Coordinates of C-alpha atoms and ligand atoms in Angstrom, one line a residue:
X120 CA 1.1 1.9 115.5
X121 CA 2.5 4.9 117.4
X122 CA 6.2 5.6 117.1
X123 CA 7.9 4.9 120.4
X124 CA 11.2 6.6 121.2
X125 CA 13.9 4.0 120.6
X126 CA 15.1 2.7 124.0
X127 CA 18.7 2.6 122.7
X128 CA 18.9 6.4 123.1
X129 CA 18.5 6.1 126.8
X130 CA 21.6 3.9 127.0
X131 CA 23.8 6.8 126.0
X132 CA 25.6 7.7 129.2
X133 CA 25.6 11.3 130.4
X134 CA 28.8 13.3 130.1
X135 CA 28.9 14.0 133.8
X136 CA 28.6 10.3 134.7
X137 CA 31.4 9.5 132.2
X138 CA 33.7 12.1 133.6
X139 CA 33.5 10.5 137.0
X140 CA 34.1 6.9 135.8
X141 CA 37.3 5.6 137.4
X142 CA 38.8 4.7 134.0
X143 CA 38.1 8.1 132.5
X144 CA 39.0 10.3 135.4
X145 CA 42.8 9.9 134.7
X146 CA 42.3 11.2 131.2
X147 CA 40.9 14.4 132.6
X148 CA 44.1 14.8 134.5
X149 CA 46.2 14.3 131.4
X150 CA 44.2 16.1 128.7
X151 CA 42.0 18.6 130.6
X152 CA 38.3 18.8 131.0
X153 CA 37.7 21.0 127.9
X154 CA 39.1 18.5 125.3
X155 CA 37.5 15.5 127.1
X156 CA 34.1 17.0 127.3
X157 CA 34.2 18.1 123.6
X158 CA 35.3 14.6 122.6
X159 CA 32.7 12.9 124.6
X160 CA 30.0 15.1 123.1
X161 CA 31.1 14.1 119.6
X162 CA 31.1 10.5 120.6
X163 CA 27.5 10.8 122.0
X164 CA 26.6 12.4 118.6
X165 CA 28.1 9.5 116.7
X166 CA 26.1 7.0 118.8
X167 CA 22.9 8.9 118.0
X168 CA 23.6 8.8 114.3
X169 CA 24.5 5.2 114.5
X170 CA 21.2 4.4 116.3
X171 CA 19.2 6.4 113.8
X172 CA 20.9 4.7 110.8
X173 CA 21.3 1.1 112.1
X174 CA 19.0 0.9 115.1
X175 CA 22.0 -0.3 117.2
X176 CA 24.8 1.0 119.4
X177 CA 28.3 1.1 117.8
X178 CA 30.6 -1.7 119.1
X179 CA 32.8 0.6 120.9
X180 CA 30.0 1.6 123.4
X181 CA 31.0 -1.5 125.3
X182 CA 34.0 0.4 126.6
X183 CA 33.8 4.2 126.5
X184 CA 37.1 4.7 128.2
X185 CA 39.1 2.7 125.6
X186 CA 37.2 4.5 122.7
X187 CA 37.9 7.8 124.3
X188 CA 41.6 7.0 124.8
X189 CA 41.9 6.1 121.1
X190 CA 40.2 9.3 120.0
X191 CA 42.3 11.5 122.3
X192 CA 45.5 9.9 121.1
X193 CA 44.5 10.4 117.5
X194 CA 43.6 14.0 118.2
X195 CA 46.9 14.8 119.8
X196 CA 49.0 13.0 117.2
X197 CA 51.1 15.4 115.1
X198 CA 50.3 15.7 111.5
X199 CA 54.0 15.8 110.6
X200 CA 55.0 12.2 111.1
X201 CA 58.4 10.7 110.9
X202 CA 58.5 8.0 108.2
X203 CA 61.0 5.5 106.7
X204 CA 62.0 6.9 103.4
X205 CA 62.6 3.8 101.3
X206 CA 61.4 5.4 98.2
X207 CA 64.8 5.4 96.6
X208 CA 64.9 9.3 96.4
X209 CA 67.3 10.7 98.9
X210 CA 66.3 14.4 98.7
X211 CA 62.5 13.7 98.5
X212 CA 60.7 17.1 98.4
X213 CA 57.4 15.5 99.7
X214 CA 59.3 13.9 102.6
X215 CA 61.0 17.1 103.6
X216 CA 64.3 16.9 101.6
X217 CA 67.6 17.0 103.6
X218 CA 67.9 15.5 107.0
X219 CA 69.9 17.9 109.2
X220 CA 73.2 17.1 110.8
X221 CA 73.3 16.8 114.6
X222 CA 75.2 20.1 115.2
X223 CA 72.4 21.8 113.2
X224 CA 69.7 20.2 115.3
X225 CA 71.5 21.3 118.5
X226 CA 71.9 24.8 117.2
X227 CA 68.2 25.0 116.4
X228 CA 67.2 23.7 119.8
X229 CA 69.4 26.3 121.4
X230 CA 68.0 29.3 119.6
X231 CA 64.5 28.1 120.4
X232 CA 65.2 28.0 124.1
X233 CA 67.1 31.2 124.6
X234 CA 67.2 34.8 123.3
X235 CA 69.9 35.1 120.7
X236 CA 71.9 37.8 118.9
X237 CA 69.7 37.6 115.8
X238 CA 69.8 41.3 114.9
X239 CA 71.9 42.5 117.8
X240 CA 75.6 43.3 117.7
X241 CA 77.3 42.8 121.0
X242 CA 80.2 45.2 120.4
X243 CA 78.1 48.1 119.1
X244 CA 75.0 47.4 121.1
X245 CA 73.0 48.3 118.0
X246 CA 71.0 46.5 115.3
X247 CA 72.9 44.5 112.8
X248 CA 71.1 42.7 109.9
X249 CA 70.2 39.1 110.5
X250 CA 72.1 37.5 107.6
X251 CA 75.4 39.2 108.6
X252 CA 77.2 36.4 110.4
X253 CA 76.1 33.8 107.9
X254 CA 76.9 36.0 105.0
X255 CA 80.5 36.2 106.2
X256 CA 80.7 32.5 106.5
X257 CA 79.2 32.0 103.0
X258 CA 81.8 34.4 101.6
X259 CA 84.6 32.5 103.2
X260 CA 83.4 29.2 101.8
X261 CA 82.5 30.4 98.3
X262 CA 84.7 33.5 97.6
X263 CA 81.6 35.6 97.2
X264 CA 81.6 39.3 98.1
X265 CA 78.4 39.2 100.1
X266 CA 75.3 37.0 100.6
X267 CA 71.6 37.2 101.4
X268 CA 69.5 34.4 102.9
X269 CA 65.7 34.0 102.4
X270 CA 62.9 31.4 102.9
X271 CA 63.8 29.2 99.9
X272 CA 65.3 29.3 96.5
X273 CA 62.0 30.3 94.9
X274 CA 62.1 33.4 97.2
X275 CA 65.7 34.0 96.3
X276 CA 64.9 34.1 92.5
X277 CA 61.8 36.3 93.1
X278 CA 63.7 38.8 95.3
X279 CA 66.7 38.9 92.9
X280 CA 64.4 39.6 89.9
X281 CA 62.3 42.2 91.8
X282 CA 65.4 44.0 92.9
X283 CA 67.5 43.9 89.7
X284 CA 64.9 44.0 86.9
X285 CA 61.5 45.0 88.1
X286 CA 59.7 46.9 85.2
X287 CA 62.5 45.9 82.9
X288 CA 63.5 43.0 80.6
X289 CA 65.2 39.8 81.5
X290 CA 66.8 37.7 78.8
X291 CA 66.6 33.9 79.2
X292 CA 67.3 31.0 76.8
X293 CA 64.3 29.1 75.6
X294 CA 66.1 25.9 76.6
X295 CA 66.1 27.1 80.3
X296 CA 62.5 28.0 81.0
X297 CA 62.3 25.5 83.8
X298 CA 59.3 24.3 85.7
X299 CA 60.1 22.7 89.1
X300 CA 57.4 20.6 90.7
X301 CA 55.0 22.6 92.8
X302 CA 54.3 25.5 90.5
X303 CA 57.7 27.2 90.4
X304 CA 58.0 28.2 86.7
X305 CA 60.5 30.7 85.6
X306 CA 58.1 32.7 83.3
X307 CA 55.5 32.9 86.2
X308 CA 58.1 34.1 88.7
X309 CA 59.2 36.8 86.2
X310 CA 55.6 38.1 86.1
X311 CA 55.4 38.1 89.9
X312 CA 58.6 40.0 90.1
X313 CA 57.3 42.6 87.6
X314 CA 59.8 41.7 85.0
X315 CA 59.3 41.1 81.3
X316 CA 60.7 37.8 80.1
X317 CA 62.6 37.9 76.8
X318 CA 63.1 34.4 75.4
X319 CA 66.0 33.9 73.1
X320 CA 67.3 31.0 71.0
X321 CA 65.4 27.7 70.6
X322 CA 64.6 24.8 72.9
X323 CA 67.8 22.9 71.9
X324 CA 70.2 25.6 70.7
X325 CA 71.0 29.1 72.0
X326 CA 74.0 31.1 70.9
X327 CA 75.7 34.2 72.3
X328 CA 74.4 36.3 69.4
X329 CA 70.9 35.5 70.5
X330 CA 71.5 37.2 73.8
X331 CA 73.4 40.0 72.1
X332 CA 70.6 40.7 69.7
X333 CA 68.0 40.8 72.5
X334 CA 69.8 43.5 74.4
X335 CA 68.3 47.0 74.3
X336 CA 67.9 49.9 76.8
X337 CA 65.1 48.1 78.6
X338 CA 67.4 45.0 79.3
X339 CA 68.1 44.8 83.1
X340 CA 69.4 41.2 83.5
X341 CA 70.9 38.3 81.5
X342 CA 69.9 35.1 83.3
X343 CA 70.7 31.5 83.1
X344 CA 68.7 28.7 84.8
X345 CA 70.3 25.4 85.7
X346 CA 68.1 22.8 84.0
X347 CA 68.2 20.8 87.1
X348 CA 65.3 18.3 86.5
X349 CA 65.7 17.6 82.8
X350 CA 68.4 17.4 80.2
X351 CA 68.3 18.3 76.5
X352 CA 70.4 15.9 74.5
X353 CA 71.4 15.6 70.9
X354 CA 72.0 18.6 68.6
X355 CA 72.3 21.2 71.3
X356 CA 74.2 24.4 72.1
X357 CA 74.2 26.6 75.1
X358 CA 76.2 29.7 75.9
X359 CA 78.8 29.1 78.5
X360 CA 78.7 30.9 81.8
X361 CA 82.0 32.7 81.2
X362 CA 80.8 33.9 77.7
X363 CA 77.5 35.2 79.3
X364 CA 79.4 36.9 82.1
X365 CA 81.8 38.6 79.5
X366 CA 78.8 39.8 77.5
X367 CA 77.3 41.2 80.7
X368 CA 80.5 43.1 81.5
X369 CA 80.7 44.4 77.9
X370 CA 77.2 45.6 77.8
X371 CA 77.1 46.7 81.4
X372 CA 74.2 44.5 82.3
X373 CA 74.2 42.3 85.4
X374 CA 74.2 38.5 85.0
X375 CA 72.6 35.9 87.3
X376 CA 72.2 32.1 87.5
X377 CA 69.5 30.1 89.3
X378 CA 71.4 26.9 90.2
X379 CA 68.6 25.2 92.1
X380 CA 70.8 22.6 93.9
X381 CA 74.2 24.2 94.1
X382 CA 76.8 22.2 95.8
X383 CA 79.4 23.8 98.1
X384 CA 82.0 21.1 97.4
X385 CA 83.1 19.1 94.4
X386 CA 80.8 16.0 94.4
X387 CA 83.1 14.2 92.0
X388 CA 85.6 13.6 94.8
X389 CA 83.0 11.3 96.4
X390 CA 82.4 9.4 93.2
X391 CA 79.1 11.3 92.7
X392 CA 78.2 13.1 89.5
X393 CA 79.6 16.6 89.4
X394 CA 77.1 19.3 90.2
X395 CA 77.6 23.1 89.6
X396 CA 79.3 24.9 92.4
X397 CA 78.4 28.5 93.1
X398 CA 82.1 29.3 93.6
X399 CA 82.9 28.4 90.0
X400 CA 80.3 30.7 88.6
X401 CA 81.3 33.6 90.7
X402 CA 84.9 33.0 89.6
X403 CA 83.8 33.1 86.0
X404 CA 82.3 36.6 86.6
X405 CA 78.6 36.0 87.1
X406 CA 77.2 38.8 89.3
X407 CA 74.6 36.8 91.3
X408 CA 73.9 33.1 92.0
X409 CA 71.0 31.5 93.8
X410 CA 70.5 28.0 95.3
X411 CA 68.6 26.0 97.9
X412 CA 69.6 25.3 101.5
X413 CA 67.9 21.9 101.7
X414 CA 69.0 20.2 98.5
X415 CA 72.7 19.1 98.0
X416 CA 73.9 21.5 100.7
X417 CA 72.1 19.3 103.2
X418 CA 70.8 22.1 105.4
X419 CA 67.4 23.6 106.3
X420 CA 64.9 25.0 103.8
X421 CA 66.4 28.3 102.7
X422 CA 67.4 30.3 99.6
X423 CA 70.9 31.7 99.3
X424 CA 71.9 34.5 97.1
X425 CA 75.6 35.1 96.5
X426 CA 77.4 37.7 94.5
X427 CA 78.6 41.3 94.1
X428 CA 78.3 43.5 97.1
X429 CA 76.5 46.3 95.3
X430 CA 73.7 44.0 94.2
X431 CA 73.4 42.1 97.5
X432 CA 73.1 45.4 99.3
X433 CA 70.2 46.5 97.0
X434 CA 68.6 43.1 97.5
X435 CA 68.9 43.4 101.3
X436 CA 67.2 46.7 101.2
X437 CA 64.3 45.7 99.0
X438 CA 60.9 45.7 100.8
X439 CA 60.3 42.1 99.8
X440 CA 63.3 41.0 101.8
X441 CA 61.3 41.5 105.0
X442 CA 58.5 39.3 103.7
X443 CA 60.9 36.5 102.5
X444 CA 63.5 36.6 105.3
X445 CA 64.6 33.4 107.1
X446 CA 63.7 32.9 110.7
X447 CA 66.2 32.3 113.6
X448 CA 65.8 28.5 113.5
X449 CA 66.6 28.3 109.9
X450 CA 69.6 30.7 110.2
X451 CA 70.9 28.6 113.2
X452 CA 70.6 25.4 111.3
X453 CA 72.1 26.8 108.2
X454 CA 75.1 28.3 110.1
X455 CA 75.8 25.0 111.9
X456 CA 75.5 23.1 108.6
X457 CA 77.9 25.6 106.8
X458 CA 80.4 25.3 109.7
X459 CA 80.7 21.6 108.8
X460 CA 82.0 22.6 105.4
X461 CA 84.9 24.3 107.2
X462 CA 86.1 20.8 108.0
X463 CA 85.5 19.0 104.8
X464 CA 87.3 15.8 105.9
X465 CA 84.5 14.9 108.3
X466 CA 81.7 16.0 106.0
X467 CA 80.8 12.6 104.7
X468 CA 80.2 11.3 108.2
X469 CA 78.5 14.3 109.7
X470 CA 76.2 15.5 106.9
X471 CA 73.4 13.0 106.5
X472 CA 72.7 13.9 102.9
X473 CA 76.2 13.3 101.8
X474 CA 76.4 10.2 104.0
X475 CA 73.4 8.7 102.4
X476 CA 74.4 9.7 98.9
X477 CA 77.9 8.1 99.2
X478 CA 76.8 4.8 100.7
X479 CA 78.2 1.9 98.7
X480 CA 75.9 -0.6 97.1
X481 CA 77.6 -3.4 99.1
X482 CA 76.4 -1.8 102.3
X483 CA 72.7 -1.9 101.2
X484 CA 73.2 -5.4 99.8
X485 CA 74.5 -6.7 103.1
X486 CA 71.7 -5.0 105.0
X487 CA 69.1 -6.6 102.6
X488 CA 70.6 -10.1 103.1
X489 CA 70.5 -9.6 106.8
X490 CA 66.8 -8.5 106.9
X491 CA 65.6 -10.9 104.2
X492 CA 65.1 -14.2 106.3
X493 CA 62.9 -12.6 109.0
X494 CA 60.8 -10.6 106.5
X495 CA 60.4 -13.6 104.2
X496 CA 59.2 -15.7 107.2
X497 CA 56.7 -13.1 108.0
X498 CA 55.4 -12.1 104.6
X499 CA 56.3 -15.3 102.6
X500 CA 52.8 -16.8 102.4
X501 CA 51.3 -13.8 100.6
X502 CA 54.3 -12.3 98.9
X503 CA 57.5 -13.3 97.0
X504 CA 60.1 -11.4 98.9
X505 CA 63.5 -10.9 97.2
X506 CA 66.7 -9.0 97.7
X507 CA 67.5 -7.2 94.4
X508 CA 69.8 -4.5 93.0
X509 CA 68.2 -1.1 92.2
X510 CA 69.0 2.5 91.5
X511 CA 68.5 5.4 93.9
X512 CA 67.9 8.9 92.8
X513 CA 69.4 12.0 94.4
X514 CA 66.1 13.9 94.0
X515 CA 65.0 17.5 94.3
X516 CA 65.8 18.1 90.7
X517 CA 69.5 17.6 91.2
X518 CA 71.5 15.5 88.7
X519 CA 68.4 14.2 87.0
X520 CA 69.9 11.5 84.7
X521 CA 72.5 10.2 87.2
X522 CA 71.4 7.3 89.3
X523 CA 73.2 5.6 92.2
X524 CA 73.5 1.8 92.4
X525 CA 71.7 0.6 95.5
X526 CA 69.9 -2.5 96.9
X527 CA 66.3 -3.2 97.7
X528 CA 63.9 -5.7 99.3
X529 CA 61.1 -6.3 96.8
X530 CA 57.6 -7.7 97.3
X531 CA 55.6 -9.4 94.5
X532 CA 52.1 -10.5 95.3
X533 CA 51.9 -14.3 95.4
X534 CA 48.4 -14.0 93.8
X535 CA 49.7 -11.8 91.1
X536 CA 47.2 -9.1 91.9
X537 CA 48.2 -5.4 91.7
X538 CA 45.5 -4.7 94.3
X539 CA 47.3 -6.9 96.8
X540 CA 50.4 -4.9 96.4
X541 CA 48.5 -1.6 96.7
X542 CA 47.0 -3.0 99.9
X543 CA 50.4 -3.8 101.3
X544 CA 51.7 -0.3 100.5
X545 CA 48.6 1.2 102.1
X546 CA 49.0 -1.0 105.2
X547 CA 52.6 0.3 105.6
X548 CA 51.5 3.9 105.2
X549 CA 49.2 3.3 108.1
X550 CA 52.0 2.2 110.5
X551 CA 52.9 4.3 113.6
X552 CA 56.0 5.1 111.6
X553 CA 54.9 4.7 108.0
X554 CA 57.1 2.8 105.6
X555 CA 57.2 4.6 102.2
X556 CA 58.3 2.4 99.3
X557 CA 57.8 2.5 95.5
X558 CA 55.7 0.3 93.2
X559 CA 57.3 -0.4 89.9
X560 CA 57.2 -3.3 87.5
X561 CA 54.6 -5.3 89.5
X562 CA 56.7 -5.1 92.7
X563 CA 56.9 -3.0 95.8
X564 CA 60.5 -1.8 96.3
X565 CA 62.0 -0.8 99.6
X566 CA 65.3 0.8 98.6
X567 CA 67.6 0.5 101.6
X568 CA 69.9 3.5 100.8
X569 CA 68.2 5.8 103.4
X570 CA 67.8 3.1 106.0
X571 CA 70.6 3.3 108.6
X572 CA 68.9 1.2 111.4
X573 CA 67.7 -2.1 110.0
X574 CA 66.4 -3.3 113.4
X575 CA 64.0 -0.4 113.5
X576 CA 62.5 -1.3 110.2
X577 CA 62.1 -5.0 111.3
X578 CA 60.2 -3.8 114.3
X579 CA 57.9 -1.8 112.1
X580 CA 57.3 -4.4 109.5
X581 CA 56.9 -7.4 111.8
X582 CA 54.0 -6.1 113.7
Ligands
PLP189 C1 64.6 23.5 93.3 C2 64.8 24.6 92.4 C3 64.1 25.8 92.6 C4 63.2 26.0 93.8 O1 64.0 25.9 95.0 P1 63.2 25.8 96.4 O2 64.3 25.9 97.4 O3 62.4 24.5 96.4 O4 62.3 27.0 96.5 C5 64.3 26.9 91.7 N1 65.1 26.7 90.6 C6 65.7 25.6 90.3 C7 66.6 25.5 89.1 C8 65.6 24.5 91.2 O5 66.2 23.3 90.9

């Protein structure tokens, strides 16, 4: 038998013919010929592979226009997709941490559309430095002498160390050699900044004399790191901030703290666990403090360094500052966020992070009760759907052991199979606006703390 060419290949339509099909022509108008032609070529290729493998045309060949439309839509879809964060973690690093306040969103939009006075002073017609306006605002809010803003808190720590202690020794307690998720480890940052880490004390106890004994002519910095994502309990001792600051003054060595998630206001007034405030540490005599913009502050990703003018000036002039500086969109968002702190009475309403963190359990409970009947009706044959209390986490390493009472919708597989639950979670991740929950104890939990529009969730879940 001689091999005859498969007749199926001749059924692949030519690009030129497809481009002129009445259903495809409008796509050319919308997406342009380049993208359409490239996509059609790839589709032709897929058909050839399919014929070779299975000796048949793929199903979608019945309607090239529909298949093309789907592929174009997928191709144009943005990779950064809005999702429902029902994970129970408010400041979820993998979901982009803080949601910005409306005034911050407006401020960003404005600086994207128009030239702005980023490094331009209107009175002197010269170049000012880009953090100036924000630094003044930060000083007003925290009592700091000066400030520097960079890309994130990791950058803030790196820049601080490189400026103050490059080629020299930095003394840190063994109990504070923190690793934050995503490869930020204090010992590694020290190496990158060209510093030599000198560990003192033990994992559970460090005393002032430990720092004292480590000081020599090579010592350039005494540093504390807020143990933001863990806590050491039991037989413990750490040196207080004021003691360390006093030791720094006495030995003429600067002191610094990496706070991670510093809060600009006292969280206790909202019934939340108290979190270190930069102002308190500066008041106690610490020279430099660093923290994140997108953790409890509720702003954009940024790193903020506060402290003594002499050190901030040196930091501003370090060559790394240029590489780590914040862009105009970040600065605009941060400024608008900080301006909200000038009017603390409205903060709880205007700042999404604080609004979500301070929601009362009753509110989430009522929402769960309201959503339950429709969701039960829809999912009830395959899942046991309940309304149950749960705990939310603040997240991003802040306040690791404190949890906030919340309320959730929970789904248990009626067939008792873990795979059924996994399948449901996967299905929700595939939605146009994916729903992100958390599987724990044989149930899929949708913590309602971060859900402000119940109707929108219903629309997503009842496809
Ligand atoms: C979160 C955190 C960091 C890193 O901050 P980013 O803004 O994510 O770069 C550094 N140190 C501590 C103690 C933290 O909690």
